[in-house]
Short mmCIF file of C-alpha atoms in Angstrom, two decimals:
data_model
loop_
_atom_site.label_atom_id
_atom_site.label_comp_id
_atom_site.label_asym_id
_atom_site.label_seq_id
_atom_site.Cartn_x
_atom_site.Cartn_y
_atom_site.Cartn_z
CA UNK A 16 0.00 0.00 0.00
CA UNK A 17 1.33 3.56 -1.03
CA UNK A 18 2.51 5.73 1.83
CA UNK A 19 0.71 9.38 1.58
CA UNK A 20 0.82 13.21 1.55
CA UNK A 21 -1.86 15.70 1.46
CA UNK A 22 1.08 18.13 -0.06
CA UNK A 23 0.17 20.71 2.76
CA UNK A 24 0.06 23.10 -0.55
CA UNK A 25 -0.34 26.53 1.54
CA UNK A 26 0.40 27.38 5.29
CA UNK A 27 -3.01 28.33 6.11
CA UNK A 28 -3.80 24.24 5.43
CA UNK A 29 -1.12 23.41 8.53
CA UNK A 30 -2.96 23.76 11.77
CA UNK A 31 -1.53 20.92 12.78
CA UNK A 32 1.88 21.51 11.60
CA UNK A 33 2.31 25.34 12.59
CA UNK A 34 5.10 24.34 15.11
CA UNK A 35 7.28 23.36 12.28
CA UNK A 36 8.56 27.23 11.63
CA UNK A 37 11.18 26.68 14.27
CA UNK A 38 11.43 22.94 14.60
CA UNK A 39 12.82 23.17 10.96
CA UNK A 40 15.71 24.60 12.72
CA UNK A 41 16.95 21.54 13.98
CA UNK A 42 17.89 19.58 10.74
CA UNK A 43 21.21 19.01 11.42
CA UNK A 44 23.31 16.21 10.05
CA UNK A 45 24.91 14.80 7.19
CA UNK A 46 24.31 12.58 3.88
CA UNK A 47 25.26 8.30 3.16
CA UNK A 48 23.71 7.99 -0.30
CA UNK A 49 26.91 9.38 -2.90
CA UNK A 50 25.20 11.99 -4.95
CA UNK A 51 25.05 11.25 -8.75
CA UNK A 52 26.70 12.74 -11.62
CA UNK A 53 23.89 14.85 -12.96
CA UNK A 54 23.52 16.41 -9.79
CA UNK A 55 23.66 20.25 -9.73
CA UNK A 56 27.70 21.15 -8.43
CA UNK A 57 26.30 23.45 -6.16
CA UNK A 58 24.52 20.73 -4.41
CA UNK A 59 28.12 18.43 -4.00
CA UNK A 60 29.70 21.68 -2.81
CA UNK A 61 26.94 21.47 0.02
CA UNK A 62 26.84 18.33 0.91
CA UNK A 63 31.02 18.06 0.94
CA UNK A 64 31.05 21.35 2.95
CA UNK A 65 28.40 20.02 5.46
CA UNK A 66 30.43 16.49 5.42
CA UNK A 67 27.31 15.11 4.53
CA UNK A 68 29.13 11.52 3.67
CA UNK A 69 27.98 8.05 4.71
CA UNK A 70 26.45 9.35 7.67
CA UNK A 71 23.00 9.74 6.88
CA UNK A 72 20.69 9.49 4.02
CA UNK A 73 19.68 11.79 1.28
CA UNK A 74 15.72 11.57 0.98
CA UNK A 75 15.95 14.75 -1.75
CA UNK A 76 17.66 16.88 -3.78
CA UNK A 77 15.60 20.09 -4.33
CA UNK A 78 17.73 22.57 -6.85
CA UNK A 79 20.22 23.80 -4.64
CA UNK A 80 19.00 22.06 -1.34
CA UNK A 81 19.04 18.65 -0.35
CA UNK A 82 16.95 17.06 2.97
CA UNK A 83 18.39 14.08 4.72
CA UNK A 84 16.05 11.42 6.10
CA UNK A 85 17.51 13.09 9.71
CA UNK A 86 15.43 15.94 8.83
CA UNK A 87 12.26 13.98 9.29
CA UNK A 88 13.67 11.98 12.11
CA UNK A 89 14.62 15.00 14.06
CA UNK A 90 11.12 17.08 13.47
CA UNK A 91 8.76 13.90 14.16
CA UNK A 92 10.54 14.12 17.35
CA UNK A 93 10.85 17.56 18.14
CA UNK A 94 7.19 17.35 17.61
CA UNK A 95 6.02 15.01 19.71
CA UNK A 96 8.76 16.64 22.36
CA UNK A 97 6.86 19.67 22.35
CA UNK A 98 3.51 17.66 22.76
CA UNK A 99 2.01 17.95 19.25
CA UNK A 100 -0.03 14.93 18.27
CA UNK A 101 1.28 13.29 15.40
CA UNK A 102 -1.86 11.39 14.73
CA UNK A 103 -3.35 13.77 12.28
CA UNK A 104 0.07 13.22 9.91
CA UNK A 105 2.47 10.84 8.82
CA UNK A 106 5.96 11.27 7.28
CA UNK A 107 5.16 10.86 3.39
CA UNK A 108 3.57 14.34 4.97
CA UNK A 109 6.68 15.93 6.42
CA UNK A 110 8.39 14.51 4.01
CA UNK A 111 5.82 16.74 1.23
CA UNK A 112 6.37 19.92 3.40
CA UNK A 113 10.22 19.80 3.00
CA UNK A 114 10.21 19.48 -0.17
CA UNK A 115 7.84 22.58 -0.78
CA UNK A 116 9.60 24.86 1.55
CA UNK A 117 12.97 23.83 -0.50
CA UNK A 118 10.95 24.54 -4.05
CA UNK A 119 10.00 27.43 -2.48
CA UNK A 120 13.77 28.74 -1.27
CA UNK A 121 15.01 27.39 -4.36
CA UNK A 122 12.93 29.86 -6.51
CA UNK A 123 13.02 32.52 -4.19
CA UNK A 124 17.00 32.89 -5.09
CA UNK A 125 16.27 31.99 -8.72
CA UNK A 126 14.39 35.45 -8.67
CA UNK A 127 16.42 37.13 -6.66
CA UNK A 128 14.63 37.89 -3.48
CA UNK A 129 16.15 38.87 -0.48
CA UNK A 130 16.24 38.81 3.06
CA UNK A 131 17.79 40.82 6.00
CA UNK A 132 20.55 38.84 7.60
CA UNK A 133 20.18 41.65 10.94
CA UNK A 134 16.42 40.32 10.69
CA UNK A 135 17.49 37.03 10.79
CA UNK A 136 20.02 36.58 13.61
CA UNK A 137 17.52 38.56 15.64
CA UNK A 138 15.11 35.52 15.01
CA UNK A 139 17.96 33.26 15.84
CA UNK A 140 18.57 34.97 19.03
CA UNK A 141 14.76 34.80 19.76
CA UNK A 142 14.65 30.97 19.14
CA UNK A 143 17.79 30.18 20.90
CA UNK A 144 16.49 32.11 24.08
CA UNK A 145 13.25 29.98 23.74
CA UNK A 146 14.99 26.60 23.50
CA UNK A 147 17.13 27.28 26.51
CA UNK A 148 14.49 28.16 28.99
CA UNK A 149 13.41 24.53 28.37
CA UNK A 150 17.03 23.25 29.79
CA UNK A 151 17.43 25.99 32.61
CA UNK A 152 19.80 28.36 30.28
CA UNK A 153 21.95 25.53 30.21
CA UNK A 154 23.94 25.99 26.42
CA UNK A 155 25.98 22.51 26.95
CA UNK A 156 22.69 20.96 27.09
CA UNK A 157 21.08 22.91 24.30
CA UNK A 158 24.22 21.97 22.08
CA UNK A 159 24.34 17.81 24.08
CA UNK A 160 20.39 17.85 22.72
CA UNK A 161 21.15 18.89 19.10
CA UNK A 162 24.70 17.22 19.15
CA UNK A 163 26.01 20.46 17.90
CA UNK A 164 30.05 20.71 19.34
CA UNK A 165 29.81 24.58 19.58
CA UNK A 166 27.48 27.52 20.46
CA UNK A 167 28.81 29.00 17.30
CA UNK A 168 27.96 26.27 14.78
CA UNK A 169 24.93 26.03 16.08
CA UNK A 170 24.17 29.82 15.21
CA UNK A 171 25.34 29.44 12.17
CA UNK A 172 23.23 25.63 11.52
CA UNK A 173 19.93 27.89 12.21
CA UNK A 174 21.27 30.56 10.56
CA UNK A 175 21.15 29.33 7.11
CA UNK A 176 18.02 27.23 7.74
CA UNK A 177 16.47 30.10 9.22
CA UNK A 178 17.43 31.95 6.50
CA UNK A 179 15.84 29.11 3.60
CA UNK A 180 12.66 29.48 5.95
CA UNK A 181 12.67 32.62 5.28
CA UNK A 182 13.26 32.99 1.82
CA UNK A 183 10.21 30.05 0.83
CA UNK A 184 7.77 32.51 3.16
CA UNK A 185 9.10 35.28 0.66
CA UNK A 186 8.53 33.12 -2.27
CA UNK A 187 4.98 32.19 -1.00
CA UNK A 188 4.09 35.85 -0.73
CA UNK A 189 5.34 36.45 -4.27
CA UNK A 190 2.73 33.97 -5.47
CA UNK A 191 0.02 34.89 -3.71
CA UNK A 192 0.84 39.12 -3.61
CA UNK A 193 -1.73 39.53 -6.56
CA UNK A 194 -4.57 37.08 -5.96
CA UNK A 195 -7.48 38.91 -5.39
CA UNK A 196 -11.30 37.92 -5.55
CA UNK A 197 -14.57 39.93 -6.84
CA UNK A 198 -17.91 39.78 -5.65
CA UNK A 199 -19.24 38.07 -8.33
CA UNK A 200 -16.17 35.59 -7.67
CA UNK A 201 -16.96 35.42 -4.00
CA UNK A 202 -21.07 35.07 -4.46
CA UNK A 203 -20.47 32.10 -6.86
CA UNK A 204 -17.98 30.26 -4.29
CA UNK A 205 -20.76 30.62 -2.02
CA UNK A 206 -23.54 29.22 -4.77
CA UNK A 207 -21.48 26.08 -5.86
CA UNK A 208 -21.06 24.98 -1.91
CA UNK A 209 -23.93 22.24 -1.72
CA UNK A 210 -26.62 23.55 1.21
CA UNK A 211 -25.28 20.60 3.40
CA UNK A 212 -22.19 21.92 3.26
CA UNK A 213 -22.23 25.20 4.27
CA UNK A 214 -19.60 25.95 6.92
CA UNK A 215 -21.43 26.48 10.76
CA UNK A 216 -19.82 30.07 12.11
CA UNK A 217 -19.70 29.72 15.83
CA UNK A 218 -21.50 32.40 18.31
CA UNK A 219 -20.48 35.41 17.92
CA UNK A 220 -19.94 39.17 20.32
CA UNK A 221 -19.73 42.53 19.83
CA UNK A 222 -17.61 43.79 22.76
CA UNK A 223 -17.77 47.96 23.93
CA UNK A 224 -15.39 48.84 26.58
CA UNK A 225 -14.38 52.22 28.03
CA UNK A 226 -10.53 52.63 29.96
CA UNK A 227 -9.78 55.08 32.17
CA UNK A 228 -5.92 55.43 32.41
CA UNK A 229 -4.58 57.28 35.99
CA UNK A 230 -3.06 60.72 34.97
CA UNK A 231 0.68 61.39 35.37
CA UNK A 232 1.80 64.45 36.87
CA UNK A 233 3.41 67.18 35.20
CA UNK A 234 6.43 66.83 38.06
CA UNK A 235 6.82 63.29 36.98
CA UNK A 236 7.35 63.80 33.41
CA UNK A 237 9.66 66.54 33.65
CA UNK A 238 12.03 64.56 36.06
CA UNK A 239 12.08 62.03 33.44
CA UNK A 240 12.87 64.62 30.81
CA UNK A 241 15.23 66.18 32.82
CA UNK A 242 16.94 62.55 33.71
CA UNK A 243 17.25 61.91 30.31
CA UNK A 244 18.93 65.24 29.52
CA UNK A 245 21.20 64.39 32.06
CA UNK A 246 22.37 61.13 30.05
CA UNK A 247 22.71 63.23 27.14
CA UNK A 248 24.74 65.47 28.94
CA UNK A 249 27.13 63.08 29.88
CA UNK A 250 27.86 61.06 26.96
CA UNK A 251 28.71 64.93 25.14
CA UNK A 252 30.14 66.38 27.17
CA UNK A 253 31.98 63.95 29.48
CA UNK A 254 32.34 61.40 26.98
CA UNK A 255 30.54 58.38 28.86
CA UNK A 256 29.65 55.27 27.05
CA UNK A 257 25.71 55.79 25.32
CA UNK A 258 25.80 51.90 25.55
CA UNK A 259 26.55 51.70 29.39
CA UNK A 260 23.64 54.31 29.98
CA UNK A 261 21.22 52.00 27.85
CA UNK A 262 21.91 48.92 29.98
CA UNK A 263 22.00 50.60 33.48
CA UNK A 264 18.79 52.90 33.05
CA UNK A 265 16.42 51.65 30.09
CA UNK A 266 13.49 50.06 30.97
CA UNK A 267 13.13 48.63 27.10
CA UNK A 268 13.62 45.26 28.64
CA UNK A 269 14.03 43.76 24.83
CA UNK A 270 16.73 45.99 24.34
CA UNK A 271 18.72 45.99 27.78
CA UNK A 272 20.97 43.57 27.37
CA UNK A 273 22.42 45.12 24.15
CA UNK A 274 22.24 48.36 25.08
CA UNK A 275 19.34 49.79 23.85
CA UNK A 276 20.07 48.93 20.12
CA UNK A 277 17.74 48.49 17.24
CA UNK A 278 18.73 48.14 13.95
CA UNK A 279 15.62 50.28 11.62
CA UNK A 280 15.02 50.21 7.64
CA UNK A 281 13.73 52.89 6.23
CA UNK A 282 11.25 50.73 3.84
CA UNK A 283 10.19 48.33 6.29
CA UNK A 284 8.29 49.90 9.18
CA UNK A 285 9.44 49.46 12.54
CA UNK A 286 9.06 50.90 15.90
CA UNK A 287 6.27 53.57 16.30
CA UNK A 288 6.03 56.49 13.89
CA UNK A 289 7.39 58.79 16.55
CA UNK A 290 10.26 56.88 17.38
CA UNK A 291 11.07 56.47 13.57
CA UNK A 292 10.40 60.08 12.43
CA UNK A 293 13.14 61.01 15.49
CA UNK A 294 16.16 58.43 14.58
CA UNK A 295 15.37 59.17 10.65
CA UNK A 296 16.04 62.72 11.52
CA UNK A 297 19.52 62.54 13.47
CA UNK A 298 22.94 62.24 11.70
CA UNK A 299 25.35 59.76 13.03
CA UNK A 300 27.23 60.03 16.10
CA UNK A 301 23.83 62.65 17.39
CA UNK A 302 21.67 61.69 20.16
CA UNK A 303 18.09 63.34 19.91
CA UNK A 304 16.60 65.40 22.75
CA UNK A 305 13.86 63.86 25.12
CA UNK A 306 11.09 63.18 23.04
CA UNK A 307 7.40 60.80 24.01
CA UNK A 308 5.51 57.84 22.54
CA UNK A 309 2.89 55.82 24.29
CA UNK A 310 5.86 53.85 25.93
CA UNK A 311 6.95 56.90 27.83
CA UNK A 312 9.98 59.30 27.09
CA UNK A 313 13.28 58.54 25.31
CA UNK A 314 16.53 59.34 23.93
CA UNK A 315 17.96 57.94 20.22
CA UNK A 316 22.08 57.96 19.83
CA UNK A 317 22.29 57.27 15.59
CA UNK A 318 25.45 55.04 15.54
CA UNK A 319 25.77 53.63 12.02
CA UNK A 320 24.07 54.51 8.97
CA UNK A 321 24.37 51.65 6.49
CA UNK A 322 22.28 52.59 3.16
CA UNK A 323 18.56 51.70 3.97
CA UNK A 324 19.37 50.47 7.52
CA UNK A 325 20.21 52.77 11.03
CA UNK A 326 21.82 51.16 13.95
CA UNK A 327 20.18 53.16 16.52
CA UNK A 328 20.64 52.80 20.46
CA UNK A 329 17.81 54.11 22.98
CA UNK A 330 16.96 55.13 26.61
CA UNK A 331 13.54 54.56 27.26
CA UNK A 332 12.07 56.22 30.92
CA UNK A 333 8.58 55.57 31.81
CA UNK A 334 6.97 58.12 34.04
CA UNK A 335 5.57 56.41 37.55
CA UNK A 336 1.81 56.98 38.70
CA UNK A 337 1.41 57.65 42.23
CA UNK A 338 -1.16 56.19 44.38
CA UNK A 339 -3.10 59.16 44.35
CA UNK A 340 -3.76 59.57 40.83
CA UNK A 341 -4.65 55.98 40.59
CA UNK A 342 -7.12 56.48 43.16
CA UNK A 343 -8.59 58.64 41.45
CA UNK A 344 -9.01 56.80 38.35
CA UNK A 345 -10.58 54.04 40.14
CA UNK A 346 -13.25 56.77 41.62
CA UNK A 347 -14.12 58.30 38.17
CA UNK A 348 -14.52 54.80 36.50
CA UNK A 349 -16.82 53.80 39.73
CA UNK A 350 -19.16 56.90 39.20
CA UNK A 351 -19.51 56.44 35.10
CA UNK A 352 -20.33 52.87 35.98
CA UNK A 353 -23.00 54.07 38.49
CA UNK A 354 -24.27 56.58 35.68
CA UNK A 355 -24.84 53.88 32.98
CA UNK A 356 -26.47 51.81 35.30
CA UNK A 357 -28.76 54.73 36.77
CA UNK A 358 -29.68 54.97 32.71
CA UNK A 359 -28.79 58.45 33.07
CA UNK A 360 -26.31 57.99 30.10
CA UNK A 361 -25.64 55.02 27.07
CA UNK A 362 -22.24 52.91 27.51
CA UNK A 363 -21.73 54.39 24.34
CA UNK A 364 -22.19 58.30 25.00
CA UNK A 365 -20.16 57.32 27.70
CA UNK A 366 -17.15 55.66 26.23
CA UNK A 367 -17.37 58.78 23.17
CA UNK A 368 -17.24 61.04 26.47
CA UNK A 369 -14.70 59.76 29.47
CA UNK A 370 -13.08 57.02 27.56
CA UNK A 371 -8.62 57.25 27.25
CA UNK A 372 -8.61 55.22 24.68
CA UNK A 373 -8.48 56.52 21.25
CA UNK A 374 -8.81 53.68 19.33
CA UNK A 375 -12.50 53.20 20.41
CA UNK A 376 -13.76 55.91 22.30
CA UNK A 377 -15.50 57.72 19.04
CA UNK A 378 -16.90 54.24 18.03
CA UNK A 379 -18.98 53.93 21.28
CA UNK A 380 -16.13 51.67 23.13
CA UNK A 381 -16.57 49.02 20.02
CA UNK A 382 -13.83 47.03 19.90
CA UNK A 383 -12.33 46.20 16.73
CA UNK A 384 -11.32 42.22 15.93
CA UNK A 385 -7.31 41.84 14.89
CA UNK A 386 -8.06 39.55 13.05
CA UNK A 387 -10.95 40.16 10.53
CA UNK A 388 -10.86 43.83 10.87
CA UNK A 389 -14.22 44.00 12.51
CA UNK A 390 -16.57 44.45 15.16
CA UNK A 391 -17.24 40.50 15.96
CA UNK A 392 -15.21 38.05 17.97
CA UNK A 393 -15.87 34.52 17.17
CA UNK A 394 -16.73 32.89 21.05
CA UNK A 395 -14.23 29.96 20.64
CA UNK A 396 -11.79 32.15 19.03
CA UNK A 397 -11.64 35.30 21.82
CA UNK A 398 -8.69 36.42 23.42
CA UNK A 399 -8.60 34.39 26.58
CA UNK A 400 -8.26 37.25 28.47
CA UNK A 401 -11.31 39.24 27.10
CA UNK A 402 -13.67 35.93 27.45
CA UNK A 403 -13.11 35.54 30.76
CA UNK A 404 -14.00 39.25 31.00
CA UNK A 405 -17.08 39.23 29.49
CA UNK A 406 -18.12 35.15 29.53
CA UNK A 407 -20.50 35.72 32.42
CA UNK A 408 -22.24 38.99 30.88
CA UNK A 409 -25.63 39.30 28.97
CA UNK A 410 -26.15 41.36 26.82
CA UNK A 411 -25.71 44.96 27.44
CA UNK A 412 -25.10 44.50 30.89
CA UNK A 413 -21.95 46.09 32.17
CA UNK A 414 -19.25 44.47 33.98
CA UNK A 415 -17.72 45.50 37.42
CA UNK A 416 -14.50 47.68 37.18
CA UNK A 417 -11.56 45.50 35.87
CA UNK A 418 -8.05 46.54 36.70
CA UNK A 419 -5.50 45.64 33.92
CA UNK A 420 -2.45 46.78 32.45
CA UNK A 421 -1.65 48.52 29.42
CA UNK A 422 1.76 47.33 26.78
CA UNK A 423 4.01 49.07 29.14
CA UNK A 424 3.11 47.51 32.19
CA UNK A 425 0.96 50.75 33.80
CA UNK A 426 -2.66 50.28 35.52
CA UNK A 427 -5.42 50.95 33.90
CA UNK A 428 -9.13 50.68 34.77
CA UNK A 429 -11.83 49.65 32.15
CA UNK A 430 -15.30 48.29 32.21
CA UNK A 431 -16.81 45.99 29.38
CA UNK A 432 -20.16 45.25 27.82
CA UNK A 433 -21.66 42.63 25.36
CA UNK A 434 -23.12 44.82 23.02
CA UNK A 435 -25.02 42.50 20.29
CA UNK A 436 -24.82 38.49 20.01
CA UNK A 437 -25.09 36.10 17.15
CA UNK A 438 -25.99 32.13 18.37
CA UNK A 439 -24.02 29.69 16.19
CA UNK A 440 -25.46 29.50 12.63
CA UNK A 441 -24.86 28.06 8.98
CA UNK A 442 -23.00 30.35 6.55
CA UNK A 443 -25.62 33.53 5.80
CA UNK A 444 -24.07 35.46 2.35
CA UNK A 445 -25.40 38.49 3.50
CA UNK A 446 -24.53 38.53 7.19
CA UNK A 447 -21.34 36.03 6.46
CA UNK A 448 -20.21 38.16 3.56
CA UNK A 449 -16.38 39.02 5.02
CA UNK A 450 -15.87 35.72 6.16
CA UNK A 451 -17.24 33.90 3.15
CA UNK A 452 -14.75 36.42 1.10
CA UNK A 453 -12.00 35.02 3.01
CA UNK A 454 -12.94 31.45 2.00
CA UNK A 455 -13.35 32.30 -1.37
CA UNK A 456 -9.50 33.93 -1.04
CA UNK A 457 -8.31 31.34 0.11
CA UNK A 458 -9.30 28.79 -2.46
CA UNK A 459 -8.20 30.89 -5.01
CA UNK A 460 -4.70 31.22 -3.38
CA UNK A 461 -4.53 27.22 -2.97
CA UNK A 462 -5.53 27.20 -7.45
CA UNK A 463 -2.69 29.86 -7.76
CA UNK A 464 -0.11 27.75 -5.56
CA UNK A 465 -0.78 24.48 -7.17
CA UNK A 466 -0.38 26.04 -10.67
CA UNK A 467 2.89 27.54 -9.48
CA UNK A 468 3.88 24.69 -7.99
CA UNK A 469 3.21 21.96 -11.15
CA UNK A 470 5.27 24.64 -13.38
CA UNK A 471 7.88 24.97 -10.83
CA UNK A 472 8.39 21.20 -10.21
CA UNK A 473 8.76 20.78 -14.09
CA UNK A 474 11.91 23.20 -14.42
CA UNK A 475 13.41 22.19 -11.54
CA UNK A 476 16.00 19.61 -10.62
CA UNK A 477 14.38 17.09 -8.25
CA UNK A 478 15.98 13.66 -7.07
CA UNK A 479 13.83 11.59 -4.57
CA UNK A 480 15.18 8.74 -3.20
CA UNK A 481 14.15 5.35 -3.30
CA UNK A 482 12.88 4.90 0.49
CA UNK A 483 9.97 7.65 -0.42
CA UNK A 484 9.34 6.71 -4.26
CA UNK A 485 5.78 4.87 -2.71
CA UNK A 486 4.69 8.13 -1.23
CA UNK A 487 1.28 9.16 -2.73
CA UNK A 488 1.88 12.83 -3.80
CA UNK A 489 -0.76 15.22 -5.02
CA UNK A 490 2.02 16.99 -6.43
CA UNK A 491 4.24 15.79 -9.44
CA UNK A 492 7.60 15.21 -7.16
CA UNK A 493 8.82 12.35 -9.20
CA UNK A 494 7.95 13.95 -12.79
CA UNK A 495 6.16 10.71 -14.10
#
């Protein structure tokens, strides 16, 4: 009987397999099976520089790639170390996804796409932070676990495959940048589903909410300004280290350790638009004067322009609240709850009225879903933090004052409110519209990879080995 592969043609199809962006990052090894004279040479340059010889076995050649038959050993295992059922796939299936994310890489360098090696190392620094909290911040036993000899070659291993990850998400997006679909498109997607069918939408909210945020003082924020100015005035004129400031004062706890640097391109966004518009401004070797976001107050030092990209080093200072002003807070939230209850205003007069937060205070408190870009939260697919919030509410009825905390860390008090609620229900084209556009999207995308893919596969060099000749690809892997 055939082994088999669903192909996993486009990473919206991989619930199941989402954990593989950094597992990936642990195909290390090297090659047993000799690799044949038609081979491309930059392929034998790999596998000689890896010392990929009669180690370990070659299950494909990919243009310019190969994967071993470690590769699959090492992510089945990874996965189920991480406690990801492997029931729902078999290895025909990893097997499919490697050799898809190598087309992909492949191509991408075939057209000449490219991706930021500072961008990359960052993500390498991220992952490697990740894996060692699982062995205590031990690095012998990160490097025992992946039989790596050396913190360094380990960097570099998930380096480069970070890097081919990379590159096939690049490639992907290239594919896909242009596929769009009309309404005609989307209302005969909906037509050709047969009535029994019809996707089921789970219940769905409209949340409201109004935050009150405790005042700082005008005392506080200028003795941050003035601390800051102090740093500045001690790096000019006394000629102490910008870099020893950032790690003894910031409170950017992502950028302590480094002292305060960030590393900013000009065409890809980063950072808010104040802190950009400030560092974009400066010439190298200035530091800025004090200057606010919503994170509080800082200072930029420009150390290194390099074409598109600034190295840039920061202080960030975040003015305290004292316990009087968030008393007071607490006692204006109190009363506007008391006044929407007394029915002597509408939650949303009120939000539009007292409300600190900009974002929804002129819609009425309405909170805006991430994710579909609008006002309803699918119930099984809240925030866990805003369900338990509002999971006990009915409709319109508003909830007790709820302390929380705002991106930096400071208290804020809010109060929430179920404003409208739709019980579970079979796909409606009118009221389903957005979401029945996204299916519609998506099926198109999946046409426009597999039509990619077929041509792709045809003009590409592709060796599969003999072990996974019995797999049952949708896709034309072995060119038969």
């Amino acid at each position: 009987m055939p082994l088999t592969t669903n192909n996993l043609k486009f990473t919206i199809k991989q619930k199941t397999l989402n954990v593989l962006a950094f597992l990936l990052a642990v195909t290390v090894g090297s090659a047993q099976e000799i690799i044949e004279e038609n081979t491309p040479q930059t392929v034998k340059d790999s596998v000689v520089k890896t010392g990929a010889l009669k180690v370990d076995g070659v299950a494909a050649v990919v243009g310019d790639y190969i994967i071993l038959d470690s590769d699959i050993d090492k992510t089945l295992l990874q996965l189920k170390a991480q406690g990801a059922s492997t029931a729902n796939f078999d290895r025909c299936q990893l097997f499919g996804k490697l050799l898809e994310d190598k087309l992909y890489a492949h191509q991408a360098i075939q057209d000449s796409i490219e991706v930021n090696d500072a961008e990359i190392r960052s993500r390498v620094d991220q992952q490697i932070n990740q894996f060692l909290q699982q062995t205590n911040g031990s690095m012998d036993e990160l490097l025992e676990f992946y039989k790596k000899d050396d913190e360094v070659s380990f960097r570099e291993e998930m380096f480069e495959i970070n890097k081919s990850n990379m590159l096939a998400a690049k490639m992907q997006d290239k594919v896909i940048e242009e596929v769009e679909v009309t309404p005609e498109e989307v209302r005969q997607f909906f037509n050709n589903i047969p009535k029994e069918e019809r996707p089921r939408f789970g219940t769905e909210l409209k949340v409201a909410q109004i935050v009150i945020e405790p005042k700082v003082s005008e005392e506080e924020n200028q003795r941050v300004i003035d601390q800051l100015k102090e740093y500045k005035r001690q790096v000019e004129e006394e000629g102490r280290s910008f870099t020893s400031r950032a790690v003894l004062y910031t409170e950017d706890g992502a950028s302590k350790k480094n002292g305060g640097l960030y590393t900013l391109n000009r065409s890809k966004p980063r950072m808010v638009k104040e802190f950009r518009e400030v560092a974009f401004s400066l010439q190298e070797g200035e530091i800025s004067e004090p200057f606010k976001t919503d994170y509080g107050y800082h200072i930029i030092y420009l150390e290194k322009i390099r074409g598109q990209e600034y190295d840039v080093r920061h202080i960030l200072l975040m003015p305290k609240v004292s316990d009087d002003k968030i008393k007071e807070a607490k006692e204006e939230i109190e009363k506007i709850r008391q006044t929407i209850i007394d029915g002597d205003i509408s939650f949303a007069d009120a939000a539009k009225e007292f409300s600190n937060e900009k974002e929804t205070k002129y819609q009425g408190g309405q909170l805006i879903n991430p994710a579909t870009q609008d006002y309803n939260f699918e119930l099984t697919k809240m925030d866990p933090e805003l369900y338990g919030q509002i999971q006990d509410l009915d409709n319109n009825e508003v909830s007790q004052v709820i302390t929380d905390q705002d991106r930096t860390g400071a208290i804020k008090f809010k109060l929430v409110t179920v404003t409208d609620r739709i019980d579970e229900h079979e796909a409606d084209y009118g009221r389903d519209y957005l979401k029945i556009k996204d299916l519609a999207l998506n099926e198109k995308r999946f046409e426009a990879i597999e039509k990619w893919q077929d041509e792709t596969i045809k003009e590409t060099y592709i060796k599969i080995s003999e072990a996974y000749r019995n797999c049952d690809f949708k896709s034309n892997w072995l060119k038969k």
